[in-house]
Short mmCIF file of C-alpha atoms in Angstrom, two decimals:
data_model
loop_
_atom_site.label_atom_id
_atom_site.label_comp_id
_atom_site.label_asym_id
_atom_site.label_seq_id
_atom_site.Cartn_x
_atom_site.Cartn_y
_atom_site.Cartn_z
CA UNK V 1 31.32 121.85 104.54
CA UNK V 2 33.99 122.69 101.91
CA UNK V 3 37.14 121.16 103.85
CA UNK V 4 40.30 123.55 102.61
CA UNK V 5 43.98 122.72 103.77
CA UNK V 6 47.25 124.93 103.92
CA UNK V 7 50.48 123.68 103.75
CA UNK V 8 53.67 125.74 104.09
CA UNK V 9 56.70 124.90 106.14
CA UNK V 10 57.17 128.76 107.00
CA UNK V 11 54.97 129.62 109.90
CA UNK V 12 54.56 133.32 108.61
CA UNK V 13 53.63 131.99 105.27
CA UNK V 14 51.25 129.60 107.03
CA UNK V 15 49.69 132.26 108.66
CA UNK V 16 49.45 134.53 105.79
CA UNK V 17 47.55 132.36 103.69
CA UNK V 18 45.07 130.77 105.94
CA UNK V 19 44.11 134.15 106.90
CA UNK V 20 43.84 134.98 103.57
CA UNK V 21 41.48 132.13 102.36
CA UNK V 22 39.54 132.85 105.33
CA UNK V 23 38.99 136.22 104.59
CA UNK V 24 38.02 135.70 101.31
CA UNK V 25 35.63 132.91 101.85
CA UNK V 26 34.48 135.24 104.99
CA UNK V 27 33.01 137.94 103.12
CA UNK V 28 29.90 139.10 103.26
CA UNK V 29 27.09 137.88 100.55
CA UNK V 30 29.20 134.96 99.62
CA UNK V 31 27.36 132.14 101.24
CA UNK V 32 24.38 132.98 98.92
CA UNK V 33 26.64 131.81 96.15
CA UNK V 34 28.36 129.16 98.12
CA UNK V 35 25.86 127.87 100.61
CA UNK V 36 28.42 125.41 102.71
CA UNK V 37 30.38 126.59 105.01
CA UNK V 38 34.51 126.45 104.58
CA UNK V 39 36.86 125.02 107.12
CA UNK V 40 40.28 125.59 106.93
CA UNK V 41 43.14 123.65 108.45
CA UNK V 42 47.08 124.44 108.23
CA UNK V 43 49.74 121.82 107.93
CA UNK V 44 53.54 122.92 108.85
CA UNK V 45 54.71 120.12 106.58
CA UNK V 46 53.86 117.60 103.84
CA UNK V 47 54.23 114.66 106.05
CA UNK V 48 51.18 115.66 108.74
CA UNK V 49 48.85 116.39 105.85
CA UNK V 50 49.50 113.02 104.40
CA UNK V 51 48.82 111.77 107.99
CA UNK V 52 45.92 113.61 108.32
CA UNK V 53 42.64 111.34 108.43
CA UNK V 54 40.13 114.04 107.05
CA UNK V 55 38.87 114.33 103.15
CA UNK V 56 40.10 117.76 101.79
CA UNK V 57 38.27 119.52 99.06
CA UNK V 58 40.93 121.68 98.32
CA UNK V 59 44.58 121.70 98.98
CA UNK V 60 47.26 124.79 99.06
CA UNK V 61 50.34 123.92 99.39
CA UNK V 62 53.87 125.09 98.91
CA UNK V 63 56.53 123.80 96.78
CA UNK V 64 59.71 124.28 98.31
CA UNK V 65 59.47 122.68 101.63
CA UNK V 66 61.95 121.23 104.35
CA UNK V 67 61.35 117.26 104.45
CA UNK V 68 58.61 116.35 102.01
CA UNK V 69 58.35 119.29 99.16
CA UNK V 70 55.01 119.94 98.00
CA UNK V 71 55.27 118.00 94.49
CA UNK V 72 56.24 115.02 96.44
CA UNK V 73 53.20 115.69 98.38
CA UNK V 74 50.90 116.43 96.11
CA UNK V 75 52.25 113.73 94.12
CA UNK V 76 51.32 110.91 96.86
CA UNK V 77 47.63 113.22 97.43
CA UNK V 78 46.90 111.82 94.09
CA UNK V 79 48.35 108.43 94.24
CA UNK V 80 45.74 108.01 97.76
CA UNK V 81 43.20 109.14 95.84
CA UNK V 82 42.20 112.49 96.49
CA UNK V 83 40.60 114.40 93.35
CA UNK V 84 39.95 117.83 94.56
CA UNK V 85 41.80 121.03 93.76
CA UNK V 86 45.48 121.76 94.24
CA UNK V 87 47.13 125.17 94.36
CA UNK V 88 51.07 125.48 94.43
CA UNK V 89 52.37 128.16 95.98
CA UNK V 90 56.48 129.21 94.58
CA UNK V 91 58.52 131.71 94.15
CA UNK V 92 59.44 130.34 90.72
CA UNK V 93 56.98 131.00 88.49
CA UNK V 94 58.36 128.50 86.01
CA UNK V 95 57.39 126.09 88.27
CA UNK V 96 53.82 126.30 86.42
CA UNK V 97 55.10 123.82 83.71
CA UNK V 98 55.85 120.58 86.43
CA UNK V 99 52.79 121.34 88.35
CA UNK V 100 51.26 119.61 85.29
CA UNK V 101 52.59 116.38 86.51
CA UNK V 102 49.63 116.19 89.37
CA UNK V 103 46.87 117.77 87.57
CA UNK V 104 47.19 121.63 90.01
CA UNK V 105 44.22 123.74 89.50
CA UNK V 106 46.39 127.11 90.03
CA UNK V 107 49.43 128.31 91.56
CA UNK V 108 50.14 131.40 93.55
CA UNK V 109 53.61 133.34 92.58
CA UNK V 110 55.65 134.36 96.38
CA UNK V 111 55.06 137.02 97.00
CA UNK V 112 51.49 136.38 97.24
CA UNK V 113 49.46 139.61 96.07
CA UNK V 114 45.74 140.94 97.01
CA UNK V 115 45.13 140.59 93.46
CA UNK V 116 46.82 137.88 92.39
CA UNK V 117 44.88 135.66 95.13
CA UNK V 118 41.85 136.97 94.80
CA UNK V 119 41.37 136.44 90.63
CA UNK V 120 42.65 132.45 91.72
CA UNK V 121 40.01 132.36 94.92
CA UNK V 122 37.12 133.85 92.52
CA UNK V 123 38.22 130.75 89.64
CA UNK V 124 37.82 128.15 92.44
CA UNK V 125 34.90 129.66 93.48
CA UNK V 126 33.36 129.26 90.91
CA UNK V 127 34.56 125.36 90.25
CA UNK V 128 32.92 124.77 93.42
CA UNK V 129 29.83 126.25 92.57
CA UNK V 130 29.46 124.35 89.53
CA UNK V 131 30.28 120.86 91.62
CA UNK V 132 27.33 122.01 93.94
CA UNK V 133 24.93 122.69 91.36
CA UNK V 134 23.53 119.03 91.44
CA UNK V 135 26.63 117.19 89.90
CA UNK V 136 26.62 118.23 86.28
CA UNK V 137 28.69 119.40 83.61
CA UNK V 138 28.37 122.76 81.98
CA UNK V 139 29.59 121.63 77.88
CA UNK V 140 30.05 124.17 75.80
CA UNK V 141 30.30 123.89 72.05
CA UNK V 142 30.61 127.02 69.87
CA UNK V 143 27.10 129.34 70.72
CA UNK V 144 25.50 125.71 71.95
CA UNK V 145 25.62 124.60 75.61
CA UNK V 146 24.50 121.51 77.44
CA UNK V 147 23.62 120.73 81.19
CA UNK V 148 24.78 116.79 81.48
CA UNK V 149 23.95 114.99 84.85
CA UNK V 150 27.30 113.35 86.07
CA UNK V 151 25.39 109.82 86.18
CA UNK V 152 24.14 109.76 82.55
CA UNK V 153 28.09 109.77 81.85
CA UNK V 154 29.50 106.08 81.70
CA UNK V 155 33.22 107.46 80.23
CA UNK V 156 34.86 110.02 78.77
CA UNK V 157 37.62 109.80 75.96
CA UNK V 158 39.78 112.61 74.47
CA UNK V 159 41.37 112.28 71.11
CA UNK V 160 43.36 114.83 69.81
CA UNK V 161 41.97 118.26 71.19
CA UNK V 162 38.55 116.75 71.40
CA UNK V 163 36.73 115.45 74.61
CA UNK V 164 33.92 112.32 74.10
CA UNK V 165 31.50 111.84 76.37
CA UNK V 166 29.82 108.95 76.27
CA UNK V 167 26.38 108.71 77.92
CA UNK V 168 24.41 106.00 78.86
CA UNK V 169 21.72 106.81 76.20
CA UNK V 170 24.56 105.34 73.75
CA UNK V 171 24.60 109.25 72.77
CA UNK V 172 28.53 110.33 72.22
CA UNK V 173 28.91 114.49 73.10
CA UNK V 174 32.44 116.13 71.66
CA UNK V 175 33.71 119.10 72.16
CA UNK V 176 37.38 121.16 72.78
CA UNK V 177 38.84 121.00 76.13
CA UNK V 178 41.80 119.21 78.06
CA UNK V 179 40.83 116.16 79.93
CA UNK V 180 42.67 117.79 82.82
CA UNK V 181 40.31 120.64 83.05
CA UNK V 182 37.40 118.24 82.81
CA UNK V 183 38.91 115.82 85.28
CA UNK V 184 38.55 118.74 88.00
CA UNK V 185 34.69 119.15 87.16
CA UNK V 186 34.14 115.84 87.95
CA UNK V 187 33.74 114.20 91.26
CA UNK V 188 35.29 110.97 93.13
CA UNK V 189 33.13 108.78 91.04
CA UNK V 190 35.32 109.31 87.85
CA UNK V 191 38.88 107.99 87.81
CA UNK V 192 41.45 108.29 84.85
CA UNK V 193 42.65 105.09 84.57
CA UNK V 194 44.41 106.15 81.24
CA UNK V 195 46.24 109.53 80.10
CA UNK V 196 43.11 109.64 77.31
CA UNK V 197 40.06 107.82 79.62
CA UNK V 198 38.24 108.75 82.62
CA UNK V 199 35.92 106.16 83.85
CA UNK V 200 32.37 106.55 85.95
CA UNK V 201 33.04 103.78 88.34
CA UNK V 202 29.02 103.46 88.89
CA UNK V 203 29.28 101.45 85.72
CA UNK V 204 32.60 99.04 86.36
CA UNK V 205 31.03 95.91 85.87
CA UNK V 206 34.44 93.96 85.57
CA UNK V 207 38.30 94.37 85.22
CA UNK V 208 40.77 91.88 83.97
CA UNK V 209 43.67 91.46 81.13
CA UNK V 210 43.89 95.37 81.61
CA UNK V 211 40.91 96.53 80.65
CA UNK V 212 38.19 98.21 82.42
CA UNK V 213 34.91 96.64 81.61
CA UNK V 214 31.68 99.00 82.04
CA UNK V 215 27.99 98.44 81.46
CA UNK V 216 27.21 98.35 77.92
CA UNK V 217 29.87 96.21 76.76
CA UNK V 218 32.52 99.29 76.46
CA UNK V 219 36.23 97.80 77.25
CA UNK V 220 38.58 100.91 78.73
CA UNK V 221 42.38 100.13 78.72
CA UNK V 222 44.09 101.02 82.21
CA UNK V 223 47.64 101.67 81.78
CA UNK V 224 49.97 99.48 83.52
CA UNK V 225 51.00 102.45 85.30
CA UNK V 226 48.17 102.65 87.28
CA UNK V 227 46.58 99.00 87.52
CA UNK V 228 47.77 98.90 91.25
CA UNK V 229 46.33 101.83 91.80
CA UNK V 230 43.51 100.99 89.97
CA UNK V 231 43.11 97.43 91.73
CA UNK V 232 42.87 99.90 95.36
CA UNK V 233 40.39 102.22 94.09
CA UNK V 234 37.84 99.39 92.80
CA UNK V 235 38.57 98.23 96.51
CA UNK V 236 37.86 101.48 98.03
CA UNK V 237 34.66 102.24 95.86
CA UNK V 238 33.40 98.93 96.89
CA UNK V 239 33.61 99.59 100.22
CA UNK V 240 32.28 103.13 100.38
CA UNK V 241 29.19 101.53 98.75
CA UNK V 242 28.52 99.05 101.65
CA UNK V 243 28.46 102.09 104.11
#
């Protein structure tokens, strides 16, 4: 089941949207394309969604919001761990540029047109299609495209405009993207432990003196901002393993 959540502090607004996503994900012909079903759940406010127990794939929230605003939220989302999508919803469209900051999908501009929504349902449709094709990675590279499996991926690096991929066939794939585009292909095994590194943590074999050590000998440098975090993810993988 594709688990979607709404957050939006105005009840109307609340409303609006759910109705909306259910609608579109409703629609006739569409589970041939997306073959799990979608649940969606509204939130009134930032603080019950963080509450909430249950492992969202997606997350619509809106910005400007009594209590807890939605960057805040989202902002925390991401510090827990979650690594699905995130859609703002604002009346500011400007509000694009800080939505950055937590790595949003999309955002929707108040008020929220037919159009409008639908061109950013059909984009996350299709995201979701492509994490349900057997966990790989469309790369494209000029005219040239390659299927990779998510597990022959041990890291990925970006320098400059480039992406790396590094595979565990020793084999290093580059091509143009932003590793914040990539980072929403991939699934909960990855984490970016750096602002230029994502790691697969199927292949952590050891951490210590900040540095993330994977099989193959490879030694990935986790930023200081994010060793605590890093330290409670390790813990977390580890213990999804044992179940």
């Amino acid at each position: 089941m594709v688990r979607i959540a709404v957050c939006d502090d105005e009840q109307y607004m609340l409303n609006k949207i759910s109705a909306m996503v259910s609608a579109f994900f409703g629609k006739s012909g569409l589970q041939e394309r997306l073959p799990r079903s979608v649940e969606v759940t509204p939130f009134s406010c930032g603080e019950t969604l963080l509450q909430s127990d249950r492992a969202f794939d997606v997350v619509i929230l809106d910005i400007q919001m009594a209590g807890m605003d939605g960057m805040e939220t989202a902002r925390q989302l991401r510090s827990r761990g979650f690594r699905g999508y995130l859609i703002f919803v604002t009346v500011f469209g400007e509000m694009v540029f800080r939505s950055f900051e937590v790595q949003a999908y999309d955002y929707l501009v108040k008020p929220v047109g037919k159009e409008q929504f639908e061109r950013t349902m059909e984009r996350l449709l299709a995201s979701l299609m492509q994490r349900e094709a057997g966990k790989k990675l469309l790369v494209q590279r000029g005219y040239d495209s390659s299927i990779i499996a998510f597990d022959e991926i041990v890291y990925c690096e970006i320098i400059g405009r480039k992406i790396y991929l590094h595979l565990v066939s020793s084999e290093v794939i580059g091509y143009y993207d932003k590793i914040e585009n990539l980072e929403t292909k991939l699934d909960s095994r990855f984490y970016r432990c750096h602002r230029s590194y994502l790691i697969n943590m199927e292949y952590l074999r050891g951490y210590s003196n900040g540095a993330a050590k994977l099989e193959g000998g490879a030694e990935i440098p986790v930023s200081r901002l994010r060793s605590k975090d890093f330290s409670e993810v390790i813990l977390r993988y580890m213990e999804r393993g044992k179940g």
